[in-house]
XYZ file of C-alpha atoms in Angstrom:
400
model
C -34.200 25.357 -20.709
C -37.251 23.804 -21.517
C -36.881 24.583 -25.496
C -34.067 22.976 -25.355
C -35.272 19.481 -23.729
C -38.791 20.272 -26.439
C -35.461 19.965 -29.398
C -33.752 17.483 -27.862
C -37.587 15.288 -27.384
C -37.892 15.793 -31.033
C -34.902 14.799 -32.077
C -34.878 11.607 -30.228
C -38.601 10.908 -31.485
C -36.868 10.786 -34.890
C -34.459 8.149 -33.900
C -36.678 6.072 -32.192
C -40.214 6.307 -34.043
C -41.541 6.947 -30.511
C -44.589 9.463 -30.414
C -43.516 13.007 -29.233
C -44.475 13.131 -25.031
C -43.808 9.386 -24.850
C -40.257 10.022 -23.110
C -40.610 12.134 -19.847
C -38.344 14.929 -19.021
C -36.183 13.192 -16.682
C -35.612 10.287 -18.671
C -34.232 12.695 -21.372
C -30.831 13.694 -19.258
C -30.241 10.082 -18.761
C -29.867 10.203 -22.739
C -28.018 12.855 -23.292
C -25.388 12.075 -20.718
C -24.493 8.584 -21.652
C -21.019 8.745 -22.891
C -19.305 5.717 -24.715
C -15.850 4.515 -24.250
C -14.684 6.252 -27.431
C -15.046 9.647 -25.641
C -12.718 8.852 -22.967
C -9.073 9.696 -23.150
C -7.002 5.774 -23.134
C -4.079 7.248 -22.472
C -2.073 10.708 -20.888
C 1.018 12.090 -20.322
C 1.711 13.464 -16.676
C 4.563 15.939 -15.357
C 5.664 14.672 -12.037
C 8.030 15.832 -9.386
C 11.876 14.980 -9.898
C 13.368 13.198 -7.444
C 16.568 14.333 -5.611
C 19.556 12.637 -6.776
C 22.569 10.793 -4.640
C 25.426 9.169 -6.611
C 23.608 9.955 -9.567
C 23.944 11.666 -12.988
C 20.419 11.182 -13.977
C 17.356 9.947 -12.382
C 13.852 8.849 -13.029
C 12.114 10.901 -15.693
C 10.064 14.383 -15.009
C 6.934 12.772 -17.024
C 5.331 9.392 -16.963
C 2.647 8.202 -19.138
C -0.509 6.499 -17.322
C -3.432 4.301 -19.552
C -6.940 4.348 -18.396
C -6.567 1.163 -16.956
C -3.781 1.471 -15.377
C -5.265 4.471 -13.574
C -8.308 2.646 -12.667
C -6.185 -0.543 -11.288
C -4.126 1.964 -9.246
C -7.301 4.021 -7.593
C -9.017 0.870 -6.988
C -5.749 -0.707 -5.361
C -5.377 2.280 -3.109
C -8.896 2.917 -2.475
C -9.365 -0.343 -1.102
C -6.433 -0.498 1.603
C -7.831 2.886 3.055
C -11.340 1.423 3.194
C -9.649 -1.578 5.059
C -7.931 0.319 7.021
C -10.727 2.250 7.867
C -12.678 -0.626 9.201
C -9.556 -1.900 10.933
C -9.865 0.886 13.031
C -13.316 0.729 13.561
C -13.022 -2.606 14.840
C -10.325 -1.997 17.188
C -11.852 0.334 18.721
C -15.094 -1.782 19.436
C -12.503 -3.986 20.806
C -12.853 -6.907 18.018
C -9.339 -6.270 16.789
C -7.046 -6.471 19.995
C -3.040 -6.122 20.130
C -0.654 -4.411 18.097
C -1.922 -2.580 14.721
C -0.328 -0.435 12.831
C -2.512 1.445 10.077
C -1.264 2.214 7.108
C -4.130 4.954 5.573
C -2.101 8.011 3.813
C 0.744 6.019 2.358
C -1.631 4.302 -0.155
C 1.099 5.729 -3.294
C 3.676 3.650 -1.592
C 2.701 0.211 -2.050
C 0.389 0.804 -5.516
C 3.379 2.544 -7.420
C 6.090 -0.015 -6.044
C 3.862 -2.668 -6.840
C 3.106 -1.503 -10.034
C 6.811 -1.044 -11.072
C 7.933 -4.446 -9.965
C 7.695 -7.908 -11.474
C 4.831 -10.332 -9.300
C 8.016 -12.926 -8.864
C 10.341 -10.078 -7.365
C 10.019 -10.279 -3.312
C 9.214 -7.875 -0.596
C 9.736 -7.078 3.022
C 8.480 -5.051 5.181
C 7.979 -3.868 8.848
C 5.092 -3.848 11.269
C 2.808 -1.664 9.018
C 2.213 -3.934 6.880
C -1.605 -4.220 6.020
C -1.098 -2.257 2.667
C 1.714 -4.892 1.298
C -0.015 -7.839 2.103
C -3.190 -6.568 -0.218
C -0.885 -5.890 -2.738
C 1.053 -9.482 -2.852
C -2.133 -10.800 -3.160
C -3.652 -11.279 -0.012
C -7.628 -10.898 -0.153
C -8.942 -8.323 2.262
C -11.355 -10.869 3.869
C -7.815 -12.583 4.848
C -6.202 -9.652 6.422
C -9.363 -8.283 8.232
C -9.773 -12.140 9.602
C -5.937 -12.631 10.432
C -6.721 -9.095 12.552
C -9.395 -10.363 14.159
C -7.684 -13.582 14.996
C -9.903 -16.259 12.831
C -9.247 -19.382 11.662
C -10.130 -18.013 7.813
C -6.911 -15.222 8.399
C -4.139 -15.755 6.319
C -1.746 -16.417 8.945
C -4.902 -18.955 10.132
C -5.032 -16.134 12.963
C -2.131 -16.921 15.047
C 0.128 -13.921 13.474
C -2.309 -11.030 14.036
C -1.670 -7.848 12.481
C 2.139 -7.641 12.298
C 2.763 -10.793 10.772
C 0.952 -12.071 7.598
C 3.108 -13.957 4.553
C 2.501 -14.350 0.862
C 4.800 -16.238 -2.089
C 7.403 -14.044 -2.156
C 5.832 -11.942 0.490
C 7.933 -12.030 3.906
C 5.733 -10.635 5.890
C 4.924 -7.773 8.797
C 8.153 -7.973 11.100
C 8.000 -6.417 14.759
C 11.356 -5.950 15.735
C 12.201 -2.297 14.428
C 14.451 -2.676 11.102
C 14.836 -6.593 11.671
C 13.666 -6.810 8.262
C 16.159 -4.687 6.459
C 18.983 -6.978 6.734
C 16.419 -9.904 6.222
C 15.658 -8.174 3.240
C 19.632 -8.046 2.268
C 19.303 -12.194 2.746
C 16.382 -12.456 0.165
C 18.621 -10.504 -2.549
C 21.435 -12.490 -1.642
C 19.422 -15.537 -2.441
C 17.924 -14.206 -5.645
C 21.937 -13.070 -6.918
C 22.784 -16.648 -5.785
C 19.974 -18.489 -8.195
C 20.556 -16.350 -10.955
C 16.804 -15.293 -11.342
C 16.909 -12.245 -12.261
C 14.658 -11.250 -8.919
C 15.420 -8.239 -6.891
C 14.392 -7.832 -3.424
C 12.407 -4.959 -2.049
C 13.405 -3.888 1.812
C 11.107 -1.395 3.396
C 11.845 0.017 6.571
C 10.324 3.575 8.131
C 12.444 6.825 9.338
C 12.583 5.696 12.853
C 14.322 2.316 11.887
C 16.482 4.446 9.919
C 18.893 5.002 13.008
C 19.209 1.324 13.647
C 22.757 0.195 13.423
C 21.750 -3.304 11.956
C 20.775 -0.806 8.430
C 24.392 0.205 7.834
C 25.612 -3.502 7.944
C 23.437 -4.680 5.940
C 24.091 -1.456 3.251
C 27.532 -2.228 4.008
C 27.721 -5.941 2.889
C 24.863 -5.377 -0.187
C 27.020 -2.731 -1.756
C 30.667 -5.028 -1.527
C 28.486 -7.832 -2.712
C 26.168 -5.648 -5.509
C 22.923 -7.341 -4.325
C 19.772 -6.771 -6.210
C 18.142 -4.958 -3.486
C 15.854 -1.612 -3.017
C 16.245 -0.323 0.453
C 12.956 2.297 1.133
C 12.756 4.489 3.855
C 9.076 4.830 3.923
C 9.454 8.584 5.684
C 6.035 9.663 6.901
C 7.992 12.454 9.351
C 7.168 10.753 12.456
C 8.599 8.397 14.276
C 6.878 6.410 17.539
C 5.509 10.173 18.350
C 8.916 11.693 17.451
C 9.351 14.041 14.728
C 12.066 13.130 12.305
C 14.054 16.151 13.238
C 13.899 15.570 16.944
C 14.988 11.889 16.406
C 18.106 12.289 13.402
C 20.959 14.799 13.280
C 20.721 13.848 9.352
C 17.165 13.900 7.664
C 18.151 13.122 4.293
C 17.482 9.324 4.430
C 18.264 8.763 0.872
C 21.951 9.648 1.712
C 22.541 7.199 4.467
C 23.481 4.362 1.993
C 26.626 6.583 1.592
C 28.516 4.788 -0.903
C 25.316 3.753 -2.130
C 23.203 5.785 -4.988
C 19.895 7.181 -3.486
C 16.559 8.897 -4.235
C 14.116 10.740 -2.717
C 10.938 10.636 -4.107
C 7.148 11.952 -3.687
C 6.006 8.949 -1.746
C 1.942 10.702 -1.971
C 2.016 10.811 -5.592
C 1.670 6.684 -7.416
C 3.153 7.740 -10.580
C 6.397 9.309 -8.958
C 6.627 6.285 -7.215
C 6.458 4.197 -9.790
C 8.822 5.655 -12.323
C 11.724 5.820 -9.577
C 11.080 2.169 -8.394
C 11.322 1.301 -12.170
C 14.635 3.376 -12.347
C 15.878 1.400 -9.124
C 14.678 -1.707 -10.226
C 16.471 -1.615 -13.692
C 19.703 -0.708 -11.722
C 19.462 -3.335 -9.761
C 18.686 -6.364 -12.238
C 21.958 -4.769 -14.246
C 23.959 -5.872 -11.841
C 25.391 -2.305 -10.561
C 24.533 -3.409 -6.679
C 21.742 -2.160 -4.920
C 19.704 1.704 -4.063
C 18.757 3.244 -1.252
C 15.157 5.679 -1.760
C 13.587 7.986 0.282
C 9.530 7.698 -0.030
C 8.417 10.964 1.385
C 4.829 10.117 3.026
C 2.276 10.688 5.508
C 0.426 8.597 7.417
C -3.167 9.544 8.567
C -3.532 7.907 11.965
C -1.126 8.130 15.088
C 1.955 5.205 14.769
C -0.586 2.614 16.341
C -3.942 2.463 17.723
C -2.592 3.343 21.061
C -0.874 6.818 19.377
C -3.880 9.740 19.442
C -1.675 10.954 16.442
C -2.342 14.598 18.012
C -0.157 14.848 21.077
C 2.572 15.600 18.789
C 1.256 16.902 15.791
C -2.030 19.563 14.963
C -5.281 18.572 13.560
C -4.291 21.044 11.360
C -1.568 19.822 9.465
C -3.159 16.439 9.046
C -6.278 18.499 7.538
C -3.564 20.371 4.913
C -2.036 17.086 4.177
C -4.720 15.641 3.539
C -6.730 18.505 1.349
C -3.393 19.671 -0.639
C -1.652 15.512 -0.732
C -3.863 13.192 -0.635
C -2.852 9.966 -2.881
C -6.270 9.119 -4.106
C -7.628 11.796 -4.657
C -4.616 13.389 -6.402
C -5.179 10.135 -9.192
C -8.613 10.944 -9.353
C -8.449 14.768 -9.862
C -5.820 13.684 -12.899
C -7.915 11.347 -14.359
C -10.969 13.520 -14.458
C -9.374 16.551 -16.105
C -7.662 14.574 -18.433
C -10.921 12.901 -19.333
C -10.098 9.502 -18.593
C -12.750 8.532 -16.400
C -16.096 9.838 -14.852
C -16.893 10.993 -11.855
C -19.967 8.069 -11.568
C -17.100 5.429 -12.510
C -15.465 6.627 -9.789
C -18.739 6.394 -7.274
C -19.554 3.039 -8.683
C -16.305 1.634 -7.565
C -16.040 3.559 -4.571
C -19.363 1.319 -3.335
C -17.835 -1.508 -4.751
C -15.209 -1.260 -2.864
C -17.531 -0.371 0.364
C -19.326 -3.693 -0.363
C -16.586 -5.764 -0.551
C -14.599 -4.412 2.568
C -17.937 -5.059 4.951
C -18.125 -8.781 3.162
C -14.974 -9.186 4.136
C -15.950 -7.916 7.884
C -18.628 -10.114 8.629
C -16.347 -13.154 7.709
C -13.935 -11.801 9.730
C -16.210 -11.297 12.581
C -17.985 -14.580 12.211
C -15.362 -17.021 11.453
C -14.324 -19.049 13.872
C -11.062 -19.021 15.887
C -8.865 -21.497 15.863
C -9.278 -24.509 18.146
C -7.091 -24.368 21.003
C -4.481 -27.388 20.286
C -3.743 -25.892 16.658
C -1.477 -23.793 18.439
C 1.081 -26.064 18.560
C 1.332 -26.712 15.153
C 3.159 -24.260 12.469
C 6.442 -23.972 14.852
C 8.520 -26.392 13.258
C 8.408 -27.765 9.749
C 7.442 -31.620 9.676
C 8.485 -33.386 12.762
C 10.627 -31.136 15.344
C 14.268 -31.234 15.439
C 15.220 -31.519 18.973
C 12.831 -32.272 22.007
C 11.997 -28.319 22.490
C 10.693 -28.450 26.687
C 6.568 -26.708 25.896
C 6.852 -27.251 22.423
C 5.685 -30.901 21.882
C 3.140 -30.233 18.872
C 0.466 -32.745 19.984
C 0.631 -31.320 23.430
C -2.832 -31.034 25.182
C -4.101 -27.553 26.194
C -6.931 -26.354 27.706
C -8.380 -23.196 28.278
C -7.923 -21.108 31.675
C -10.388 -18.244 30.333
């Protein structure tokens, strides 16, 4: 070993005109490691998992190609929401985040491959889980983690709290279970009506699956053929119910019926993003709307008040997460394809770190909003009708 560093010394000596013993040992590997961007691979070819097929002839395709940035953008999009996440749950249980949260750390894939297969102007709606989605629309994280915490600098100015933030063409976190999906069925209706060429995504999760107000609002998108993507975002458990203790049918990509469906590897970005690009091409050619089936995992119990264990092992998280996990799936890929290094991956990794505990002292340190601003943001302009407790200029004072 040390003939070898003595060669490679020499060699460098040569280059630089630098007297021999001038570099030290361990400046040599520093050398010798440096890589340039020529030696990584720009672009690779991936087989992925096929989807299962409803009303279908052919689906998504088997491979999907993925460019080095696109790879990067992804991890770093996925990376980040479980780092947020993370800290969400850190500060809810020091009892700075209060209320309803629902986490959202496993089903990472979800949001980064629909995201990446749909168009910015295209819209989105979601349910109660909704941290992940907001990032994605656009939503910095020092927004979200402040909205959580009930600040003034949160993007709902901290009157929404966790389960209802907005973006353009973002509508929000929605509490009531599967309220959204015929919402969602609205927005699509809108976009057929304008002519935009704008679909409308609909998320919903397996336990909202069962809600009646789903089939009506499959019911009226098929006769109309509205540009809409209904996901069942299926992480196998319910409010502490297993899927097959809470449906007679678990094939949620089937319940559109008359409507063609897929089921899809919801832990694995670039399935999800081929079969949202499939879906979203049938919908903007006007053959009505899809029903898919992400199949996910999520990491922590339904909300902060759900151990996540009463109904489920340590165990089978642990497997999920050592045999599934999203991000590190992408990263594994990327590595033994050569299109990125494991210190580029470190590097943003801390980046990432950084910018989520920015984003937490902001969000512990901004202000809350001023008691008689919660009157405001209930009615658009000037109120309609004399609404008895709603007057906006009302005075209020504080009982606490």
């Amino acid at each position: 070993m040390k003939s070898m560093w003595t060669l490679i010394s020499k060699a460098l000596c040569r280059i630089t005109g630098r007297a021999a013993g001038a570099q030290t040992l361990s400046e040599a590997p520093r050398v010798v490691v440096s890589r340039s961007f020529a030696d990584v691979t720009p672009q690779a070819t991936f087989d992925i998992k096929r989807c299962d097929l409803h009303l279908l002839e052919d689906g998504p395709p088997v491979t999907a190609q993925l460019t080095r940035e696109q790879g990067l953008q992804y991890y770093r999009t996925m990376q980040t929401i479980r780092r947020m996440e993370l800290k969400a749950d850190q500060l809810y249980k020091q009892k700075i985040i209060r209320g309803f949260c629902h986490l959202y750390d496993g089903q990472e894939a979800c949001a980064a491959g629909i995201e990446a297969a749909i168009r910015p102007s295209d819209h989105l709606i979601t349910a109660y889980r909704a941290h992940g989605y907001t990032y994605t629309r656009g939503v910095p994280v020092r927004e979200i983690l402040a909205e959580l915490t009930g600040r003034r600098g949160g993007v709902a100015k901290g009157k929404g709290g966790s389960m209802h933030m907005y973006a353009p063409h973002f509508y929000g976190g929605n509490g009531i279970v599967g309220a959204q999906v015929p919402l969602g069925a609205g927005v699509a209706l809108a976009c057929q009506y304008q002519g935009n060429d704008q679909l409308c995504v609909t998320l919903y999760g397996d336990g909202a699956a069962n809600q009646g107000q789903l089939f009506e609002a499959f019911n009226m998108a098929a006769l109309w053929k509205l540009p809409c993507i209904f996901v069942c975002e299926n992480n196998k458990y319910g409010m502490g119910t297993s899927v097959e203790r809470a449906a007679a049918s678990t094939d949620y990509y089937k319940r559109g019926d008359f409507i063609p469906g897929l089921r899809v590897d919801g832990m694995d970005v670039l399935c999800v993003r081929e079969a949202v690009r499939f879906a979203a091409d049938h919908c903007r050619s006007g053959k009505g709307p899809m029903v898919m089936e992400l199949q996910t995992y999520r990491y922590h119990g339904h909300s902060m008040s759900d151990p996540g264990v009463s109904y489920r092992t340590r165990e089978e998280i642990q497997e999920v997460r050592s045999k599934s996990d999203p991000i590190s799936l992408l990263k594994e890929r990327m590595l033994a394809h050569n299109m990125a290094t494991a210190d580029e991956f470190k590097e943003m990794d801390l980046a990432i770190r950084e910018e989520v505990e920015e984003a937490t002292q902001f969000a512990t340190s901004d202000p809350e909003p001023p008691l008689d601003d919660l009157c405001h943001h209930i009615f658009c302009g000037d109120a309609p009708l004399a609404v008895r407790g709603t007057h906006r200029w009302s005075e209020l004072q504080s009982l606490s």
